[in-house]
Short mmCIF file of C-alpha atoms in Angstrom, two decimals:
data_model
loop_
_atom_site.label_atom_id
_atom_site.label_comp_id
_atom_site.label_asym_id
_atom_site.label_seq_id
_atom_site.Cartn_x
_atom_site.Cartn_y
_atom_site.Cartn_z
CA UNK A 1 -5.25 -0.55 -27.96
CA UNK A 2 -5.93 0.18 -31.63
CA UNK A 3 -5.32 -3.20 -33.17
CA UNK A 4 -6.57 -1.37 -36.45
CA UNK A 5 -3.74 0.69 -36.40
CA UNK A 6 -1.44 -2.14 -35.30
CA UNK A 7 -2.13 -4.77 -38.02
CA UNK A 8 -1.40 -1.88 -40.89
CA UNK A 9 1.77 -1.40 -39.15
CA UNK A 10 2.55 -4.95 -38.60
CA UNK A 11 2.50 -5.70 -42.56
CA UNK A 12 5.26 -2.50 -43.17
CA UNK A 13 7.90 -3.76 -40.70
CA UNK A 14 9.35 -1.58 -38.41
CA UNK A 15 9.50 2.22 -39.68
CA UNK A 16 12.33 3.77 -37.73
CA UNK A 17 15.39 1.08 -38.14
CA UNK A 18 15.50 0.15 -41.71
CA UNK A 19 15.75 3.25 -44.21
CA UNK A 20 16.69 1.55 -47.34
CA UNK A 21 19.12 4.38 -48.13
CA UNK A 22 21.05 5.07 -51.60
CA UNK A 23 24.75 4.76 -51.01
CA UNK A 24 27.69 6.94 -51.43
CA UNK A 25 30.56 6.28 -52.77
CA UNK A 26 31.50 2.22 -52.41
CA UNK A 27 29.00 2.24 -49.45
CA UNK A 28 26.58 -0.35 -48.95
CA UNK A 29 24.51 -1.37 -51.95
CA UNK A 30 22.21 -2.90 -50.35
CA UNK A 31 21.42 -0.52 -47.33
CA UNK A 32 21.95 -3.21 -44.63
CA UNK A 33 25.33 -2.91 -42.34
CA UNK A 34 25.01 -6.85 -42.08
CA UNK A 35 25.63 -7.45 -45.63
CA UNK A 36 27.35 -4.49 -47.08
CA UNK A 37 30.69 -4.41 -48.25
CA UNK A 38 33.65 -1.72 -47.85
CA UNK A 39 35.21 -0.32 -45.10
CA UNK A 40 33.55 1.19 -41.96
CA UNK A 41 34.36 4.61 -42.28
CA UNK A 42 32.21 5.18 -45.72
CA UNK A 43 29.45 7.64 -44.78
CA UNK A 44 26.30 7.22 -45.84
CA UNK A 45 23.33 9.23 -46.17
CA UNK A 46 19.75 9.07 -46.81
CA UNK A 47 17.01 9.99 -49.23
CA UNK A 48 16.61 13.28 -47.13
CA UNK A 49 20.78 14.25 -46.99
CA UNK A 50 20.93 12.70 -43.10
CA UNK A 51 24.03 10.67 -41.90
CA UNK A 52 22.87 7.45 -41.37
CA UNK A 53 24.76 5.52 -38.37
CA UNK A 54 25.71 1.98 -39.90
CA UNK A 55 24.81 -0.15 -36.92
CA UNK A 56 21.43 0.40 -37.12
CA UNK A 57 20.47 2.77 -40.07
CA UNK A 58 19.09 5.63 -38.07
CA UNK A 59 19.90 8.71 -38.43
CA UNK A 60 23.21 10.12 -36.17
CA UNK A 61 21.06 13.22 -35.22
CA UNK A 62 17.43 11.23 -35.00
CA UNK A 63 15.03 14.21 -35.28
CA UNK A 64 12.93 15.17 -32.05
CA UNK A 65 11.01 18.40 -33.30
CA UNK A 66 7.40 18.04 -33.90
CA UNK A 67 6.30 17.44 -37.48
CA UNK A 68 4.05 19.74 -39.46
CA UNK A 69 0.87 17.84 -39.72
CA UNK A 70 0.90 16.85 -36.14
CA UNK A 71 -1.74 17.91 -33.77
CA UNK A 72 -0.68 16.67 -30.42
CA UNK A 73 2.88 17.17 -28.62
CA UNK A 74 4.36 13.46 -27.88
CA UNK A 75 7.06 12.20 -25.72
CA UNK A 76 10.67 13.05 -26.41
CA UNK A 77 12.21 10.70 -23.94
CA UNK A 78 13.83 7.40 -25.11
CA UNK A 79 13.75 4.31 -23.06
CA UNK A 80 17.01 2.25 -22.61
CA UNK A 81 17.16 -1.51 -23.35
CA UNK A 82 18.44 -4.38 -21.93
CA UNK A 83 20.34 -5.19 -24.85
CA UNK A 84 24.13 -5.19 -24.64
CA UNK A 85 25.53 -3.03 -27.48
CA UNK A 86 28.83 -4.02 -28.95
CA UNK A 87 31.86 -2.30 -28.73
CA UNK A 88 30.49 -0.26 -25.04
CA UNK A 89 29.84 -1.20 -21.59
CA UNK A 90 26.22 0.20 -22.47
CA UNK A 91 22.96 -0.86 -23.79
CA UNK A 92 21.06 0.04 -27.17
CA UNK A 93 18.41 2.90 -26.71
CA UNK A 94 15.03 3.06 -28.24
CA UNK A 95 13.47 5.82 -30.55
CA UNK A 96 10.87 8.08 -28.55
CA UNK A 97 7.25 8.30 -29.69
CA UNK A 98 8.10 11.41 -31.12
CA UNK A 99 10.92 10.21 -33.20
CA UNK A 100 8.86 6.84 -34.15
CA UNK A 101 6.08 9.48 -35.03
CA UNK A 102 8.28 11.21 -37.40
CA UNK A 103 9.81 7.92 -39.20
CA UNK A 104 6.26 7.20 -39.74
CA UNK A 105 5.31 10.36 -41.72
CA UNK A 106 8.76 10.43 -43.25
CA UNK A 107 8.37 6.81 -45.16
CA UNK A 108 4.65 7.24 -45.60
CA UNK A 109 3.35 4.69 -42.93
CA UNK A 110 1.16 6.77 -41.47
CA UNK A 111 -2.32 5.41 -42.75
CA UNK A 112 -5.02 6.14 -40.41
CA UNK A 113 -1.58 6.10 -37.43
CA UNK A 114 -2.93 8.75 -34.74
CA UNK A 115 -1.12 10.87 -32.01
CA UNK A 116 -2.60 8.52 -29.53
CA UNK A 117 -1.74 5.30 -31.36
CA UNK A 118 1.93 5.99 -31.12
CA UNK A 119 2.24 4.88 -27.27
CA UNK A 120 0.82 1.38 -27.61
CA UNK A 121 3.33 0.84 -30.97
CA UNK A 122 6.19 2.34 -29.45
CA UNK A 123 5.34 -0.06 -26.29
CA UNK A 124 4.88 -2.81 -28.74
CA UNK A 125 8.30 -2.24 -30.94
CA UNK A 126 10.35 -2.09 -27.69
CA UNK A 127 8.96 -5.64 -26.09
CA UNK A 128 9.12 -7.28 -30.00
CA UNK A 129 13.20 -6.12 -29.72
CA UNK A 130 13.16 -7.56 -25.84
CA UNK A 131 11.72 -10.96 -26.74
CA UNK A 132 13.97 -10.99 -29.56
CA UNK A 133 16.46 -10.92 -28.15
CA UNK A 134 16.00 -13.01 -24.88
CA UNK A 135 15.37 -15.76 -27.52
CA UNK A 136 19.14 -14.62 -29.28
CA UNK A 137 20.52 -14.81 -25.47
CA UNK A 138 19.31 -18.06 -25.08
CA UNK A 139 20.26 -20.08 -27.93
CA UNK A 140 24.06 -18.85 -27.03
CA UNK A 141 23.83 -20.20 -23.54
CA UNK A 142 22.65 -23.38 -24.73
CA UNK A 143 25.07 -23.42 -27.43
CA UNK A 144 28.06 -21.94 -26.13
CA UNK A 145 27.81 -21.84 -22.66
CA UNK A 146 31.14 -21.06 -21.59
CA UNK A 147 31.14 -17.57 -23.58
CA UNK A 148 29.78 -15.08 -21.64
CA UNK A 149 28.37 -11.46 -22.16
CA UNK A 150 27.29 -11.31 -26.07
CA UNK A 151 26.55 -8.31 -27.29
CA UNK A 152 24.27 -6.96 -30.13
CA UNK A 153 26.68 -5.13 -32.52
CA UNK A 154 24.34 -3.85 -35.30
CA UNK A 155 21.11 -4.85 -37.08
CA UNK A 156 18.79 -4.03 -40.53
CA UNK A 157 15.34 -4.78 -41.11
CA UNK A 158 15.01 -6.85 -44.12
CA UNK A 159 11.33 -7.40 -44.66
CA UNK A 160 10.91 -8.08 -48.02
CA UNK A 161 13.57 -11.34 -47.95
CA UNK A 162 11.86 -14.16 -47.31
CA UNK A 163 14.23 -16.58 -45.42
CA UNK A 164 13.88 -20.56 -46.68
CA UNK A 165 12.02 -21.72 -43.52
CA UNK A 166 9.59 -19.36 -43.77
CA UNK A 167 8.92 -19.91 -47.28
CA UNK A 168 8.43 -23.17 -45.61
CA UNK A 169 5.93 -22.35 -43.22
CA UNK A 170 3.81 -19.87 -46.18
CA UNK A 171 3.75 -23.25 -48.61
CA UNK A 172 2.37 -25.02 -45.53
CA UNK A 173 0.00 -21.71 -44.76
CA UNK A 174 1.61 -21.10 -41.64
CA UNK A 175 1.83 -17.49 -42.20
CA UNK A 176 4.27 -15.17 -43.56
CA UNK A 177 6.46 -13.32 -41.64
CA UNK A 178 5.57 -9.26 -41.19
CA UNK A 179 9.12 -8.53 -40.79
CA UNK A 180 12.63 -10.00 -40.37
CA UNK A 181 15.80 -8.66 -38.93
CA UNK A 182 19.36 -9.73 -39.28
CA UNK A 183 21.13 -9.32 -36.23
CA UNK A 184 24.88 -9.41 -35.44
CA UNK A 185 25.97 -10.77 -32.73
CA UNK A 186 29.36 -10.02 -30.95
CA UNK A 187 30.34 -12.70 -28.52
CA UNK A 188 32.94 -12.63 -25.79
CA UNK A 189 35.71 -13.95 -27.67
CA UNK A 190 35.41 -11.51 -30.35
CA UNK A 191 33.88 -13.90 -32.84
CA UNK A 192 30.48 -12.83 -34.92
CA UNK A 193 27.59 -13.97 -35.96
CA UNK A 194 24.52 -13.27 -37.52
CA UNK A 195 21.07 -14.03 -36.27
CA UNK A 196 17.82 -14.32 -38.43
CA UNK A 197 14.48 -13.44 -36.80
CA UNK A 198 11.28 -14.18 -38.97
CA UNK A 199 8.17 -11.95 -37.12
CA UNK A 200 4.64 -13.37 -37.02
CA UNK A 201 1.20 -11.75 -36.32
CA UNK A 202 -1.73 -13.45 -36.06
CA UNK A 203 -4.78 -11.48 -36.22
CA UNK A 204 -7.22 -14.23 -34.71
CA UNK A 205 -5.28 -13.28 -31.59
CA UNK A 206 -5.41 -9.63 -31.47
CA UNK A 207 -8.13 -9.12 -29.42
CA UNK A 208 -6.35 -10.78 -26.57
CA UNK A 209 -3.54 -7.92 -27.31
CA UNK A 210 -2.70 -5.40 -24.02
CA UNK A 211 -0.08 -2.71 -23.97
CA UNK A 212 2.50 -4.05 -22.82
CA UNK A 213 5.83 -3.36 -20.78
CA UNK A 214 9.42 -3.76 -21.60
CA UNK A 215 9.49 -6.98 -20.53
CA UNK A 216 6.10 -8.47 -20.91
CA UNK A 217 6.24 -12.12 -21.82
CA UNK A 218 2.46 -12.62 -22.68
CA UNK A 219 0.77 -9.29 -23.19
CA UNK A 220 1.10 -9.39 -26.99
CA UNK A 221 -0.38 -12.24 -27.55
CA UNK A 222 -0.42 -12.07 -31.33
CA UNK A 223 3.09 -11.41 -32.22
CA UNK A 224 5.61 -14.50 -32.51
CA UNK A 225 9.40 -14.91 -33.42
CA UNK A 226 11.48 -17.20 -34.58
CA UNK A 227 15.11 -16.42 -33.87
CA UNK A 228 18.01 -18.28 -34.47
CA UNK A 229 21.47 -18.46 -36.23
CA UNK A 230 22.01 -17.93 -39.76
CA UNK A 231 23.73 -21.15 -41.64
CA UNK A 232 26.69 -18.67 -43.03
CA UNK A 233 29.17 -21.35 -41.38
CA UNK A 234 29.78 -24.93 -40.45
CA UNK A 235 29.66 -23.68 -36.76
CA UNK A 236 26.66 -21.90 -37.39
CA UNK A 237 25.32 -25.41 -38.57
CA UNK A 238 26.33 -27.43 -35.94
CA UNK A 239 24.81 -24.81 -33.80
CA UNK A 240 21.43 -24.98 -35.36
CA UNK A 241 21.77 -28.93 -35.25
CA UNK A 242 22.60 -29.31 -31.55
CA UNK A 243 20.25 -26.64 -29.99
CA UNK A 244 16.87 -28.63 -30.42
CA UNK A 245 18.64 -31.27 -28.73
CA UNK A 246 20.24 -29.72 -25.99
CA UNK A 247 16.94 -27.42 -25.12
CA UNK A 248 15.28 -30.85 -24.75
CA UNK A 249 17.26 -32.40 -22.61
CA UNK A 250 16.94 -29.12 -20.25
CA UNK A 251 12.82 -29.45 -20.66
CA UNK A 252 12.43 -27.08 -23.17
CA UNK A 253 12.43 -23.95 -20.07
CA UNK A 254 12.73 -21.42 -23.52
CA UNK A 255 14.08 -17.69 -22.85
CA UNK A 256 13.13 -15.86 -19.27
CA UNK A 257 11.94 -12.67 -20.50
CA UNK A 258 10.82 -11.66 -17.48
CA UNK A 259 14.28 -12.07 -15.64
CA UNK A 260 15.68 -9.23 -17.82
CA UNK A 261 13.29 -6.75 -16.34
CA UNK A 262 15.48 -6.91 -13.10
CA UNK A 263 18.14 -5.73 -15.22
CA UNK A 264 16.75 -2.29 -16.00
CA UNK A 265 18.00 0.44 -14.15
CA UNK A 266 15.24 3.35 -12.97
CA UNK A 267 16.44 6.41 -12.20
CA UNK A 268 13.94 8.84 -10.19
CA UNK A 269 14.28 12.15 -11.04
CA UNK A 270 12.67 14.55 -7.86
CA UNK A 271 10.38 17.29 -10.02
CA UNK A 272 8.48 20.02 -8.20
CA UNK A 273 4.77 19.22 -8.18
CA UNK A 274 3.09 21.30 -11.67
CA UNK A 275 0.07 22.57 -12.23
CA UNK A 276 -1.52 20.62 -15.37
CA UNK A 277 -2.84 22.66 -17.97
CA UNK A 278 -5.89 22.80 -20.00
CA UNK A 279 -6.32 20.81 -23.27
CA UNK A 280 -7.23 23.91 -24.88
CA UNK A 281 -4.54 25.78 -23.41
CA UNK A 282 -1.89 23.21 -24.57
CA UNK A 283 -3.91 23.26 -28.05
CA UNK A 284 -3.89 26.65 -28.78
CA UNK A 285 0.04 27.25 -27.77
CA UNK A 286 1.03 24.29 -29.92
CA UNK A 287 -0.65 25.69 -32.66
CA UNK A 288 0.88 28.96 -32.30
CA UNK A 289 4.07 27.39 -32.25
CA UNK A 290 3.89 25.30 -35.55
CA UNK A 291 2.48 28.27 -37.24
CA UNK A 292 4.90 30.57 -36.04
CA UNK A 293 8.19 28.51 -36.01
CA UNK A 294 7.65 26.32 -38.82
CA UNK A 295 10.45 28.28 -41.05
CA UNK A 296 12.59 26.98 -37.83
CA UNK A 297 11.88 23.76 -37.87
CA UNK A 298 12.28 23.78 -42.04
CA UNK A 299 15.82 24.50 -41.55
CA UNK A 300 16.43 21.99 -39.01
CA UNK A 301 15.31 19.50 -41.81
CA UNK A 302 17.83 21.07 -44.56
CA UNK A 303 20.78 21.61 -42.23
CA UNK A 304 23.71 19.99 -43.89
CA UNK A 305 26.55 20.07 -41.05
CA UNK A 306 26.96 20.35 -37.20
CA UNK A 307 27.23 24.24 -37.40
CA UNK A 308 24.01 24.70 -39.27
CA UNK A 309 22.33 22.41 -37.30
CA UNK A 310 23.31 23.80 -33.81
CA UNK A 311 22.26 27.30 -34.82
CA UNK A 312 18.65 25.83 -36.31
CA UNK A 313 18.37 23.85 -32.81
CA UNK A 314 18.80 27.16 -31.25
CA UNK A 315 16.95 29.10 -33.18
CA UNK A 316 13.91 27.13 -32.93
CA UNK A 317 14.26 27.23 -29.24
CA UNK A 318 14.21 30.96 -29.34
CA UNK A 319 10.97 31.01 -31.37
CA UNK A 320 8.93 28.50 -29.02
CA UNK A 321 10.31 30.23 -26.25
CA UNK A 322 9.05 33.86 -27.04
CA UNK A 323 5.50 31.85 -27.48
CA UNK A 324 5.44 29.41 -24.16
CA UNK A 325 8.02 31.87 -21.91
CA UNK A 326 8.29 35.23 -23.17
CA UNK A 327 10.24 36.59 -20.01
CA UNK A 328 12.92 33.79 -20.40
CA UNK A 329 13.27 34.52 -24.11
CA UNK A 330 13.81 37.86 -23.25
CA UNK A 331 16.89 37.04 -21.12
CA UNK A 332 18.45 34.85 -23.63
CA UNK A 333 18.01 37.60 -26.05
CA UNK A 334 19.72 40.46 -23.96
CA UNK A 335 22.49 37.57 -22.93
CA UNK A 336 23.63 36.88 -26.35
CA UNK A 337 23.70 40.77 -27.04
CA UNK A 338 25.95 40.96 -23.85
CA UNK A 339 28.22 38.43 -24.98
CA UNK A 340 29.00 36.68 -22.22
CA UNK A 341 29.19 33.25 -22.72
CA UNK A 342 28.47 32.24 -19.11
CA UNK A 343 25.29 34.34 -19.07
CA UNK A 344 24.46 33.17 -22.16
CA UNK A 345 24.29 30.05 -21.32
CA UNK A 346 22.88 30.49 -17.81
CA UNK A 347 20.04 31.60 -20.32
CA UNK A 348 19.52 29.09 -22.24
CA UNK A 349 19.18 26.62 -19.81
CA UNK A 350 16.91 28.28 -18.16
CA UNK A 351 14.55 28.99 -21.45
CA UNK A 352 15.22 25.42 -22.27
CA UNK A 353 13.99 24.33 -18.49
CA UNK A 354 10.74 26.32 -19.12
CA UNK A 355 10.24 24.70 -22.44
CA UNK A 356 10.47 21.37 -20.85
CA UNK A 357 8.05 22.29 -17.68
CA UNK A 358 5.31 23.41 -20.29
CA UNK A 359 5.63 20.32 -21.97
CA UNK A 360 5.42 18.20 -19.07
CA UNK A 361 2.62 20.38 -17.48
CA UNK A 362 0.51 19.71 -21.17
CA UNK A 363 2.09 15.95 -22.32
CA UNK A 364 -0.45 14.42 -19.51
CA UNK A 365 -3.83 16.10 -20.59
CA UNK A 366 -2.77 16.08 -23.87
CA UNK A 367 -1.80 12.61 -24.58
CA UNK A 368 -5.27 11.29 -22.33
CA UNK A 369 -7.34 13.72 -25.25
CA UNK A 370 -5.57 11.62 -27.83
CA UNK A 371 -6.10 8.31 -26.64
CA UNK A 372 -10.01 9.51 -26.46
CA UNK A 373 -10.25 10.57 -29.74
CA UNK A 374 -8.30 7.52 -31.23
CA UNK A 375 -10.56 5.04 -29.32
CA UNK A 376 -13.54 7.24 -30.88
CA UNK A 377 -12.24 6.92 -34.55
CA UNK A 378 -11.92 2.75 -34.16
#
């Protein structure tokens, strides 16, 4: 599963959650929402001019479009969690492997990462967050069982501070901790409070590594966690104090991480059977595309407000779709010269649902030609 790649990635933290972004204004020095101060309407804005969403530093508008250097087309669709996000009825959602893929070139992470690698991390990243949190859920219901329904209300990576237990653990060569996050946690009577998780990877254990799924308990065999609540109060404290004790007198049971998987929600969407095309097929069309849309997707990367943006999103539509559906692209075309909005965007959708059958009809073949020449290059 490419525990080369894995290990490199391990040792730079997690690439799409933690920009450490320059602030505007009175906006967070540090780049973390957990520790910032200032109000919560302060924008901020990365390195590359993006609005950067506070409650988890990701971009509002994460981008989706292929990038330049990229050979092989990878999933756009985002899996949703089982975490509880604060402030909605929902749950957080994860990055897609393309997304991922792009945080990875954009912050330089990319050593020797392939197409086909992106898959297995992505599947990895997602059960880390999982396990995390099962282990957040449980030391609330041991410590404050009669508060129901806590949510996760935003997080940062903070990878290069070294809490005091595991500076600990490194002076007793335990290991040191790949990552950490600081999460904060929203409980049901409105209180808050922030979790520390320390990350571990052991590579004696890697071997014994599988992909796994959301909610895989044992599957990753050499990633560990430590999570528990920051000492920021006495409660906090007392918390830390009495949890050992209580989770002995229940026989240490730990988090269920397997329970959560029957909280997941699968929805089945009926698709006509498709034709799969050729690797070379899929190869030479994606080519086509980067070479012939790149200027496209350039301006998606500059666009500096919603306008701009919509009209690069739609422009680079129109380019990939004169390449992958010519006859569709046509009809948007002679739509927007009609201008009827109703046609036009009777158009569009259907342009946009031919750009989505290609890619399904080429993600299969396509992503089983990466995986091959990945497992070649280890």
């Amino acid at each position: 599963m490419g525990n080369q790649c894995k290990r490199q990635n391990m040792n730079k933290g997690c690439p799409v959650q933690h920009d450490k972004t320059p602030s505007v204004g009175n906006a967070m020095a540090s780049g973390c929402p957990v520790t910032r101060n200032g109000t919560e309407d302060q924008e901020t804005y990365n390195v590359y001019g993006q609005r950067i969403d506070p409650t988890n530093m990701m971009p509002y508008n994460p981008n989706q479009e292929p990038n330049m250097e990229q050979r092989y087309p990878l999933p756009q669709d985002r899996v949703q969690s089982t975490i509880p996000k604060g402030g909605t009825e929902g749950t957080w959602l994860y990055p897609s492997e393309q997304m991922f893929f792009n945080a990875l070139k954009r912050k330089k992470k990319d050593e020797d990462v392939h197409e086909g690698d992106v898959h297995a991390i992505v599947s990895i990243h997602n059960n880390m967050n999982e396990r995390a949190w099962a282990q957040v859920e449980h030391y609330e219901k041991i410590c404050h069982p009669n508060l129901k329904d806590s949510k996760l209300l935003k997080f940062c990576g903070r990878p290069d501070k070294i809490t005091p237990i595991a500076w600990i653990k490194s002076m007793l060569r335990y290991g040191t901790p790949f990552d950490r996050h600081d999460w904060i946690v929203l409980r049901s009577d409105n209180t808050q409070v922030r979790y520390v998780i320390d990350y571990y990877f052991d590579d004696e254990k890697s071997e014994q590594d599988s992909i796994p799924e959301l909610h895989s308990a044992h599957k990753v065999k050499s990633i560990s966690m430590y999570a528990r609540p920051a000492v920021d109060s006495v409660g906090a404290l007392v918390d830390r104090i009495k949890f050992p004790i209580i989770d002995f007198l229940n026989g240490f049971k730990g988090p269920d991480i397997a329970a959560r998987s029957t909280l997941v929600e699968r929805t089945q969407e009926k698709r006509n059977a498709l034709e799969p095309l050729s690797v070379d097929e899929v190869e030479h069309t994606f080519t086509k595309v980067k070479e012939s849309c790149k200027n496209c997707m350039q301006e998606i990367k500059t666009c500096s407000n919603e306008v701009q943006c919509s009209q690069a999103a739609m422009a680079l539509q129109l380019c990939m779709g004169r390449i992958i559906c010519p006859p569709q692209a046509a009809a948007f075309i002679k739509a927007l010269e009609s201008g009827n909005e109703t046609a036009v965007e009777a158009a569009f959708d259907t342009m946009n649902s031919s750009l989505e059958q290609f890619q399904e009809r080429g993600a299969s073949a396509m992503q089983e030609q990466a995986v091959r020449e990945s497992l070649a290059q280890k």
